[in-house]
mmCIF file of C-alpha atoms in Angstrom:
data_model
loop_
_atom_site.group_PDB
_atom_site.id
_atom_site.type_symbol
_atom_site.label_atom_id
_atom_site.label_comp_id
_atom_site.label_asym_id
_atom_site.label_seq_id
_atom_site.Cartn_x
_atom_site.Cartn_y
_atom_site.Cartn_z
ATOM 1 C CA MET A 1 -0.009 -0.009 0.025
ATOM 2 C CA PHE A 2 2.839 2.422 0.798
ATOM 3 C CA GLU A 3 6.046 2.628 -1.199
ATOM 4 C CA VAL A 4 8.050 3.604 1.905
ATOM 5 C CA THR A 5 7.245 0.375 3.785
ATOM 6 C CA ALA A 6 6.881 -1.887 0.697
ATOM 7 C CA LYS A 7 10.430 -3.200 0.770
ATOM 8 C CA THR A 8 10.159 -3.991 4.496
ATOM 9 C CA ALA A 9 6.800 -5.672 3.999
ATOM 10 C CA PHE A 10 8.139 -7.900 1.204
ATOM 11 C CA LEU A 11 10.934 -9.009 3.576
ATOM 12 C CA PHE A 12 8.253 -10.497 5.906
ATOM 13 C CA ILE A 13 5.778 -11.799 3.339
ATOM 14 C CA LEU A 14 7.778 -13.190 0.398
ATOM 15 C CA PRO A 15 10.734 -15.584 0.286
ATOM 16 C CA GLN A 16 14.072 -13.846 -0.170
ATOM 17 C CA TYR A 17 17.296 -14.570 -2.103
ATOM 18 C CA ASN A 18 15.803 -14.919 -5.546
ATOM 19 C CA ILE A 19 18.044 -15.446 -8.565
ATOM 20 C CA SER A 20 17.389 -15.790 -12.295
ATOM 21 C CA VAL A 21 18.511 -19.136 -13.701
ATOM 22 C CA PRO A 22 18.833 -19.438 -17.532
ATOM 23 C CA THR A 23 16.963 -22.358 -19.109
ATOM 24 C CA ALA A 24 16.164 -23.609 -22.597
ATOM 25 C CA ASP A 25 12.870 -21.701 -22.632
ATOM 26 C CA GLY A 26 14.323 -18.482 -21.162
ATOM 27 C CA GLU A 27 14.887 -17.595 -17.526
ATOM 28 C CA THR A 28 13.213 -18.922 -14.377
ATOM 29 C CA VAL A 29 13.394 -17.456 -10.903
ATOM 30 C CA HIS A 30 14.746 -19.732 -8.136
ATOM 31 C CA TYR A 31 15.581 -19.153 -4.531
ATOM 32 C CA HIS A 32 18.211 -20.197 -2.042
ATOM 33 C CA TYR A 33 18.243 -19.880 1.759
ATOM 34 C CA GLY A 34 19.833 -17.305 3.992
ATOM 35 C CA PRO A 35 19.467 -15.462 7.324
ATOM 36 C CA LYS A 36 16.619 -13.273 6.090
ATOM 37 C CA ASP A 37 14.445 -16.443 5.992
ATOM 38 C CA LEU A 38 14.147 -16.172 9.772
ATOM 39 C CA VAL A 39 12.207 -12.953 9.397
ATOM 40 C CA THR A 40 9.815 -14.555 6.910
ATOM 41 C CA ILE A 41 9.360 -17.574 9.227
ATOM 42 C CA LEU A 42 8.659 -15.314 12.212
ATOM 43 C CA PHE A 43 5.898 -13.529 10.236
ATOM 44 C CA TYR A 44 4.235 -16.809 9.289
ATOM 45 C CA VAL A 45 4.497 -18.033 12.885
ATOM 46 C CA PHE A 46 2.182 -15.165 13.916
ATOM 47 C CA ILE A 47 -0.176 -15.966 10.986
ATOM 48 C CA THR A 48 -0.283 -19.630 12.025
ATOM 49 C CA ILE A 49 -1.114 -18.666 15.650
ATOM 50 C CA ILE A 50 -4.084 -16.648 14.426
ATOM 51 C CA LEU A 51 -5.323 -19.475 12.176
ATOM 52 C CA HIS A 52 -4.899 -21.912 15.077
ATOM 53 C CA ALA A 53 -7.123 -19.708 17.293
ATOM 54 C CA VAL A 54 -9.754 -19.379 14.522
ATOM 55 C CA VAL A 55 -9.998 -23.137 14.008
ATOM 56 C CA GLN A 56 -10.143 -23.716 17.769
ATOM 57 C CA GLU A 57 -12.853 -21.113 18.379
ATOM 58 C CA TYR A 58 -15.243 -21.709 15.473
ATOM 59 C CA ILE A 59 -14.838 -25.426 14.710
ATOM 60 C CA LEU A 60 -13.289 -27.542 17.473
ATOM 61 C CA ASP A 61 -14.908 -25.902 20.509
ATOM 62 C CA LYS A 62 -18.388 -26.239 18.985
ATOM 63 C CA ILE A 63 -17.916 -29.951 18.225
ATOM 64 C CA SER A 64 -16.363 -30.742 21.639
ATOM 65 C CA LYS A 65 -19.350 -29.144 23.434
ATOM 66 C CA ARG A 66 -21.738 -31.532 21.689
ATOM 67 C CA LEU A 67 -19.608 -34.589 22.551
ATOM 68 C CA HIS A 68 -19.359 -33.794 26.292
ATOM 69 C CA LEU A 69 -15.767 -35.061 26.638
ATOM 70 C CA SER A 70 -13.721 -35.231 29.793
ATOM 71 C CA LYS A 71 -10.712 -32.972 30.357
ATOM 72 C CA VAL A 72 -8.197 -35.566 29.161
ATOM 73 C CA LYS A 73 -10.206 -36.431 26.053
ATOM 74 C CA HIS A 74 -10.943 -32.798 25.408
ATOM 75 C CA SER A 75 -7.206 -31.979 25.281
ATOM 76 C CA LYS A 76 -6.484 -34.883 22.923
ATOM 77 C CA PHE A 77 -9.481 -33.972 20.751
ATOM 78 C CA ASN A 78 -8.191 -30.455 20.313
ATOM 79 C CA GLU A 79 -4.716 -31.720 19.451
ATOM 80 C CA SER A 80 -5.967 -34.236 16.893
ATOM 81 C CA GLY A 81 -8.409 -31.722 15.435
ATOM 82 C CA GLN A 82 -5.669 -29.172 14.735
ATOM 83 C CA LEU A 83 -3.314 -31.769 13.376
ATOM 84 C CA VAL A 84 -5.925 -33.297 11.061
ATOM 85 C CA ILE A 85 -6.436 -29.981 9.323
ATOM 86 C CA PHE A 86 -2.702 -29.335 9.127
ATOM 87 C CA HIS A 87 -1.736 -32.798 7.872
ATOM 88 C CA LEU A 88 -4.546 -32.834 5.324
ATOM 89 C CA SER A 89 -3.537 -29.440 3.879
ATOM 90 C CA SER A 90 0.128 -30.396 3.936
ATOM 91 C CA VAL A 91 -0.476 -33.693 2.162
ATOM 92 C CA ILE A 92 -2.425 -32.000 -0.599
ATOM 93 C CA TRP A 93 0.145 -29.197 -0.940
ATOM 94 C CA CYS A 94 3.127 -31.514 -0.842
ATOM 95 C CA PHE A 95 1.618 -33.913 -3.324
ATOM 96 C CA TYR A 96 0.937 -31.016 -5.734
ATOM 97 C CA VAL A 97 4.543 -29.795 -5.426
ATOM 98 C CA VAL A 98 6.004 -33.292 -5.935
ATOM 99 C CA VAL A 99 3.917 -33.965 -9.005
ATOM 100 C CA THR A 100 4.383 -30.580 -10.673
ATOM 101 C CA GLU A 101 8.161 -30.599 -10.105
ATOM 102 C CA GLY A 102 8.478 -34.222 -11.390
ATOM 103 C CA TYR A 103 10.121 -35.697 -8.283
ATOM 104 C CA LEU A 104 7.554 -38.491 -8.017
ATOM 105 C CA THR A 105 7.871 -39.766 -11.582
ATOM 106 C CA ASN A 106 11.705 -39.505 -11.675
ATOM 107 C CA PRO A 107 13.218 -40.977 -8.493
ATOM 108 C CA ARG A 108 16.725 -40.239 -9.745
ATOM 109 C CA SER A 109 16.039 -36.526 -9.352
ATOM 110 C CA LEU A 110 16.241 -37.037 -5.632
ATOM 111 C CA TRP A 111 20.029 -37.226 -5.798
ATOM 112 C CA GLU A 112 20.989 -36.128 -9.297
ATOM 113 C CA ASP A 113 22.396 -32.605 -9.723
ATOM 114 C CA TYR A 114 23.203 -32.359 -6.044
ATOM 115 C CA PRO A 115 23.499 -29.927 -4.298
ATOM 116 C CA HIS A 116 19.982 -28.632 -4.902
ATOM 117 C CA VAL A 117 20.873 -25.094 -3.920
ATOM 118 C CA TYR A 118 18.336 -23.244 -6.111
ATOM 119 C CA LEU A 119 14.746 -24.058 -5.210
ATOM 120 C CA PRO A 120 11.514 -23.222 -7.036
ATOM 121 C CA PHE A 121 9.212 -20.720 -5.350
ATOM 122 C CA GLN A 122 6.652 -23.328 -4.217
ATOM 123 C CA VAL A 123 9.304 -25.618 -2.717
ATOM 124 C CA LYS A 124 10.970 -22.877 -0.659
ATOM 125 C CA PHE A 125 7.643 -21.415 0.467
ATOM 126 C CA PHE A 126 6.493 -24.905 1.527
ATOM 127 C CA TYR A 127 9.548 -25.405 3.756
ATOM 128 C CA LEU A 128 9.185 -21.940 5.293
ATOM 129 C CA CYS A 129 5.552 -22.579 6.140
ATOM 130 C CA GLN A 130 6.408 -25.989 7.609
ATOM 131 C CA LEU A 131 9.043 -24.526 9.865
ATOM 132 C CA ALA A 132 6.668 -21.771 10.872
ATOM 133 C CA TYR A 133 3.949 -24.258 11.876
ATOM 134 C CA TRP A 134 6.154 -26.409 14.096
ATOM 135 C CA LEU A 135 7.737 -23.338 15.702
ATOM 136 C CA HIS A 136 4.239 -21.931 16.477
ATOM 137 C CA ALA A 137 3.452 -25.210 18.265
ATOM 138 C CA LEU A 138 5.883 -24.283 21.059
ATOM 139 C CA PRO A 139 3.985 -21.189 22.365
ATOM 140 C CA GLU A 140 0.696 -23.064 21.699
ATOM 141 C CA LEU A 141 1.612 -25.361 24.552
ATOM 142 C CA TYR A 142 1.088 -22.387 26.802
ATOM 143 C CA PHE A 143 -1.853 -20.848 25.005
ATOM 144 C CA GLN A 144 -3.768 -24.208 24.991
ATOM 145 C CA LYS A 145 -2.965 -24.820 28.633
ATOM 146 C CA VAL A 146 -1.618 -28.295 27.899
ATOM 147 C CA ARG A 147 -1.261 -30.529 30.973
ATOM 148 C CA LYS A 148 2.262 -31.017 32.358
ATOM 149 C CA GLU A 149 2.043 -34.744 31.718
ATOM 150 C CA GLU A 150 1.462 -34.123 27.977
ATOM 151 C CA ILE A 151 4.145 -31.501 27.464
ATOM 152 C CA PRO A 152 7.155 -33.959 27.192
ATOM 153 C CA ARG A 153 5.386 -36.092 24.631
ATOM 154 C CA GLN A 154 4.422 -33.105 22.451
ATOM 155 C CA LEU A 155 7.873 -31.555 22.732
ATOM 156 C CA GLN A 156 9.408 -34.815 21.421
ATOM 157 C CA TYR A 157 7.534 -34.865 18.156
ATOM 158 C CA ILE A 158 7.732 -31.076 17.656
ATOM 159 C CA CYS A 159 11.524 -31.164 17.990
ATOM 160 C CA LEU A 160 11.631 -34.275 15.795
ATOM 161 C CA TYR A 161 9.841 -32.495 12.957
ATOM 162 C CA LEU A 162 11.909 -29.363 13.339
ATOM 163 C CA VAL A 163 15.205 -31.219 13.189
ATOM 164 C CA HIS A 164 14.246 -33.282 10.077
ATOM 165 C CA ILE A 165 12.646 -30.378 8.139
ATOM 166 C CA ALA A 166 15.412 -27.939 8.972
ATOM 167 C CA GLY A 167 18.065 -30.576 8.150
ATOM 168 C CA ALA A 168 16.576 -31.286 4.736
ATOM 169 C CA TYR A 169 16.304 -27.534 3.996
ATOM 170 C CA LEU A 170 19.836 -26.571 5.184
ATOM 171 C CA LEU A 171 21.641 -29.602 3.746
ATOM 172 C CA ASN A 172 19.979 -29.061 0.335
ATOM 173 C CA LEU A 173 18.124 -32.347 0.494
ATOM 174 C CA SER A 174 14.766 -30.631 -0.201
ATOM 175 C CA ARG A 175 13.617 -33.137 -2.819
ATOM 176 C CA LEU A 176 14.110 -36.143 -0.603
ATOM 177 C CA GLY A 177 12.568 -34.277 2.290
ATOM 178 C CA LEU A 178 9.387 -33.631 0.287
ATOM 179 C CA ILE A 179 8.869 -37.291 -0.408
ATOM 180 C CA LEU A 180 9.494 -38.351 3.161
ATOM 181 C CA LEU A 181 7.193 -35.679 4.546
ATOM 182 C CA LEU A 182 4.460 -36.803 2.161
ATOM 183 C CA LEU A 183 4.689 -40.355 3.526
ATOM 184 C CA GLN A 184 4.891 -39.253 7.146
ATOM 185 C CA TYR A 185 2.023 -36.778 7.001
ATOM 186 C CA SER A 186 -0.265 -39.303 5.281
ATOM 187 C CA THR A 187 0.206 -41.736 8.146
ATOM 188 C CA GLU A 188 -0.213 -39.063 10.777
ATOM 189 C CA PHE A 189 -3.424 -37.822 9.144
ATOM 190 C CA LEU A 190 -4.894 -41.311 9.280
ATOM 191 C CA PHE A 191 -3.984 -41.675 12.974
ATOM 192 C CA HIS A 192 -5.525 -38.405 14.093
ATOM 193 C CA MET A 193 -8.611 -38.994 12.048
ATOM 194 C CA ALA A 194 -8.991 -42.404 13.702
ATOM 195 C CA ARG A 195 -8.668 -40.747 17.110
ATOM 196 C CA LEU A 196 -11.388 -38.213 16.268
ATOM 197 C CA PHE A 197 -13.754 -41.001 15.209
ATOM 198 C CA TYR A 198 -12.928 -42.827 18.403
ATOM 199 C CA PHE A 199 -13.837 -39.813 20.535
ATOM 200 C CA ALA A 200 -17.162 -39.551 18.759
ATOM 201 C CA ASP A 201 -17.879 -43.298 19.129
ATOM 202 C CA GLU A 202 -15.665 -45.479 21.353
ATOM 203 C CA ASN A 203 -16.734 -48.641 19.540
ATOM 204 C CA ASN A 204 -15.336 -47.323 16.230
ATOM 205 C CA GLU A 205 -11.787 -48.666 16.026
ATOM 206 C CA LYS A 206 -11.599 -49.744 12.351
ATOM 207 C CA LEU A 207 -9.491 -46.768 11.362
ATOM 208 C CA PHE A 208 -6.937 -47.685 14.100
ATOM 209 C CA ASN A 209 -6.490 -51.055 12.467
ATOM 210 C CA ALA A 210 -5.962 -49.453 9.075
ATOM 211 C CA TRP A 211 -3.419 -46.964 10.588
ATOM 212 C CA ALA A 212 -1.537 -49.833 12.305
ATOM 213 C CA ALA A 213 -1.118 -51.546 8.938
ATOM 214 C CA VAL A 214 -0.060 -48.333 7.122
ATOM 215 C CA PHE A 215 2.342 -47.283 9.882
ATOM 216 C CA GLY A 216 4.719 -50.243 9.451
ATOM 217 C CA ILE A 217 4.680 -49.987 5.665
ATOM 218 C CA THR A 218 5.460 -46.224 5.888
ATOM 219 C CA ARG A 219 8.475 -46.895 8.084
ATOM 220 C CA LEU A 220 9.774 -49.378 5.499
ATOM 221 C CA PHE A 221 9.327 -46.966 2.619
ATOM 222 C CA ILE A 222 10.997 -44.115 4.470
ATOM 223 C CA LEU A 223 14.068 -46.177 5.339
ATOM 224 C CA THR A 224 14.273 -47.627 1.808
ATOM 225 C CA LEU A 225 14.141 -44.165 0.152
ATOM 226 C CA ALA A 226 16.670 -42.683 2.583
ATOM 227 C CA VAL A 227 19.167 -45.510 2.023
ATOM 228 C CA LEU A 228 18.609 -45.438 -1.750
ATOM 229 C CA ALA A 229 19.039 -41.665 -2.109
ATOM 230 C CA ILE A 230 21.757 -41.039 0.478
ATOM 231 C CA GLY A 231 23.542 -44.359 0.805
ATOM 232 C CA PHE A 232 23.685 -45.236 -2.914
ATOM 233 C CA GLY A 233 22.678 -42.196 -4.994
ATOM 234 C CA LEU A 234 24.827 -39.520 -3.346
ATOM 235 C CA ALA A 235 27.688 -41.976 -2.786
ATOM 236 C CA ARG A 236 28.049 -42.452 -6.545
ATOM 237 C CA MET A 237 28.130 -38.707 -7.343
ATOM 238 C CA GLU A 238 31.432 -37.231 -8.502
ATOM 239 C CA ASN A 239 31.292 -34.056 -6.435
ATOM 240 C CA GLN A 240 32.018 -35.559 -3.026
ATOM 241 C CA ALA A 241 33.406 -32.617 -1.071
ATOM 242 C CA PHE A 242 32.527 -30.534 1.942
ATOM 243 C CA ASP A 243 31.883 -27.022 0.693
ATOM 244 C CA PRO A 244 29.285 -25.042 2.750
ATOM 245 C CA GLU A 245 29.632 -21.956 0.513
ATOM 246 C CA LYS A 246 28.394 -23.924 -2.491
ATOM 247 C CA GLY A 247 25.918 -25.911 -0.361
ATOM 248 C CA ASN A 248 27.700 -29.202 -0.925
ATOM 249 C CA PHE A 249 27.676 -31.609 2.090
ATOM 250 C CA ASN A 250 28.250 -34.773 0.127
ATOM 251 C CA THR A 251 30.908 -36.426 2.278
ATOM 252 C CA LEU A 252 30.992 -39.853 3.902
ATOM 253 C CA LEU A 253 30.652 -38.388 7.406
ATOM 254 C CA CYS A 254 27.652 -36.205 6.506
ATOM 255 C CA ARG A 255 25.936 -39.076 4.757
ATOM 256 C CA LEU A 256 26.468 -41.392 7.710
ATOM 257 C CA CYS A 257 25.149 -38.747 10.138
ATOM 258 C CA VAL A 258 21.976 -38.146 8.076
ATOM 259 C CA LEU A 259 21.313 -41.898 7.673
ATOM 260 C CA LEU A 260 21.912 -42.492 11.364
ATOM 261 C CA LEU A 261 19.457 -39.731 12.263
ATOM 262 C CA VAL A 262 16.761 -41.020 9.952
ATOM 263 C CA CYS A 263 17.207 -44.691 11.029
ATOM 264 C CA ALA A 264 17.280 -43.801 14.694
ATOM 265 C CA ALA A 265 14.075 -41.744 14.410
ATOM 266 C CA GLN A 266 12.265 -44.527 12.480
ATOM 267 C CA ALA A 267 13.464 -47.137 14.999
ATOM 268 C CA TRP A 268 12.290 -45.007 17.901
ATOM 269 C CA LEU A 269 8.854 -44.496 16.338
ATOM 270 C CA MET A 270 8.573 -48.210 15.633
ATOM 271 C CA TRP A 271 9.531 -49.118 19.166
ATOM 272 C CA ARG A 272 6.943 -46.774 20.572
ATOM 273 C CA PHE A 273 4.335 -48.195 18.189
ATOM 274 C CA ILE A 274 5.082 -51.822 19.227
ATOM 275 C CA HIS A 275 5.118 -50.909 22.925
ATOM 276 C CA SER A 276 1.755 -49.147 22.558
ATOM 277 C CA GLN A 277 0.184 -52.049 20.628
ATOM 278 C CA LEU A 278 1.384 -54.554 23.209
ATOM 279 C CA ARG A 279 -0.062 -52.501 26.060
ATOM 280 C CA HIS A 280 -3.436 -52.202 24.303
ATOM 281 C CA TRP A 281 -3.571 -55.890 23.622
ATOM 282 C CA ARG A 282 -2.617 -56.658 27.236
ATOM 283 C CA GLU A 283 -5.384 -54.410 28.500
ATOM 284 C CA TYR A 284 -7.852 -55.997 26.112
ATOM 285 C CA TRP A 285 -7.032 -59.586 27.180
ATOM 286 C CA ASN A 286 -7.146 -58.564 30.863
ATOM 287 C CA GLU A 287 -10.686 -57.223 30.345
ATOM 288 C CA GLN A 288 -11.717 -60.362 28.523
ATOM 289 C CA SER A 289 -10.311 -62.630 31.275
ATOM 290 C CA ALA A 290 -11.958 -60.522 33.963
ATOM 291 C CA LYS A 291 -15.330 -60.954 32.232
ATOM 292 C CA ARG A 292 -14.894 -64.716 32.109
ATOM 293 C CA ARG A 293 -14.039 -64.961 35.831
ATOM 294 C CA VAL A 294 -17.207 -63.260 36.976
ATOM 295 C CA PRO A 295 -19.591 -66.101 38.093
ATOM 296 C CA ALA A 296 -23.051 -66.120 36.677
ATOM 297 C CA ALA A 297 -25.888 -65.326 39.121
ATOM 298 C CA PRO A 298 -27.621 -68.552 40.235
ATOM 299 C CA ARG A 299 -31.145 -68.966 39.011
ATOM 300 C CA LEU A 300 -33.806 -69.376 41.672
ATOM 301 C CA PRO A 301 -36.021 -72.489 41.146
ATOM 302 C CA ALA A 302 -39.481 -71.597 40.052
ATOM 303 C CA ARG A 303 -42.158 -72.302 42.640
ATOM 304 C CA LEU A 304 -44.408 -75.152 41.803
ATOM 305 C CA ILE A 305 -47.983 -73.937 42.068
ATOM 306 C CA LYS A 306 -50.470 -76.715 42.647
ATOM 307 C CA ARG A 307 -53.572 -75.914 40.692
ATOM 308 C CA GLU A 308 -56.860 -77.501 41.318
ATOM 309 C CA SER A 309 -58.511 -79.568 38.682
ATOM 310 C CA GLY A 310 -60.688 -77.755 36.250
ATOM 311 C CA TYR A 311 -60.239 -74.217 35.183
ATOM 312 C CA HIS A 312 -60.707 -70.742 36.619
ATOM 313 C CA GLU A 313 -63.384 -68.277 35.518
ATOM 314 C CA ASN A 314 -63.779 -64.945 37.206
ATOM 315 C CA GLY A 315 -61.771 -66.111 40.180
ATOM 316 C CA VAL A 316 -63.963 -69.198 40.709
ATOM 317 C CA VAL A 317 -62.826 -72.747 40.032
ATOM 318 C CA LYS A 318 -65.131 -74.526 37.621
ATOM 319 C CA ALA A 319 -65.372 -78.182 37.041
ATOM 320 C CA GLU A 320 -64.612 -79.712 33.744
ATOM 321 C CA ASN A 321 -68.346 -79.879 32.835
ATOM 322 C CA GLY A 322 -68.779 -76.185 33.561
ATOM 323 C CA THR A 323 -70.480 -76.518 37.031
ATOM 324 C CA SER A 324 -68.968 -75.261 40.194
ATOM 325 C CA PRO A 325 -67.631 -77.987 42.467
ATOM 326 C CA ARG A 326 -69.692 -78.677 45.587
ATOM 327 C CA THR A 327 -68.225 -77.807 48.960
ATOM 328 C CA LYS A 328 -67.637 -80.728 51.249
ATOM 329 C CA LYS A 329 -69.709 -80.814 54.397
ATOM 330 C CA LEU A 330 -67.874 -81.389 57.596
ATOM 331 C CA LYS A 331 -69.284 -84.165 59.766
ATOM 332 C CA SER A 332 -70.164 -83.288 63.295
ATOM 333 C CA PRO A 333 -68.277 -85.262 65.866
#
């Protein structure tokens, strides 16, 4: 709106460090990262906090009032409701970026022409928004008044996402990071959707079974892609040197550190998943065995009522021929 503040406003709103790259069709604008990205991320952190409050006020609070949830379930319902919206929008956005850039149809592009210093606009903007969302989750722990028992668990997965997303962005592994995020977010969306259906109806656990099957397959795909791209693809590249100025981190030590981080994270997630499933199965079998041990209530024998011969009519016993039976006369002593 104002020319005086336009340059400063663009610093907050738009990605910085654009550069024109010549192509066969002309020139295209690409971006690389730098310190000014922190200002853009900070701006979108505030935007995300506002959107978080809008979703909480006008959608989740109205639904939770109808369900009459307890305090524990209410907190988990709010968490899953926010993450369902975020994961769904991220999956759609990430899938669109991967398809339009051709990363899905050409797996070799995940490691070819490394380092991927110059990013298209939509790729860089996606990473900035992802970092802004997970950074906004830290003050939301205070705004949402999360219980102290839940804070360590939420801090774990917030820090896990921040480390992986920032690592892929700074190490110029953005293409591989997009594919891995697409797989991870799809699984997380299914889990939180299953939890929302469970809060609405506790007998509805079919989505949990589907999530359990998809979870293990996703871990396998993530490990396979990471080993294929980093362990084999980058290892065969010619430019194996450590040059931070050019964005090249293709050395044996860097590759081992990245693979170790990815494998450790997937192993930790799988261990937590197995531990959780075993605990649920143990609780289920304990409930079933407790039901079997409860003795059945003894049935009381029905009283045998001796009926007089004939039938009853209006409270009077009639004989079989329809006449009332005669009363016996008592003999005098």
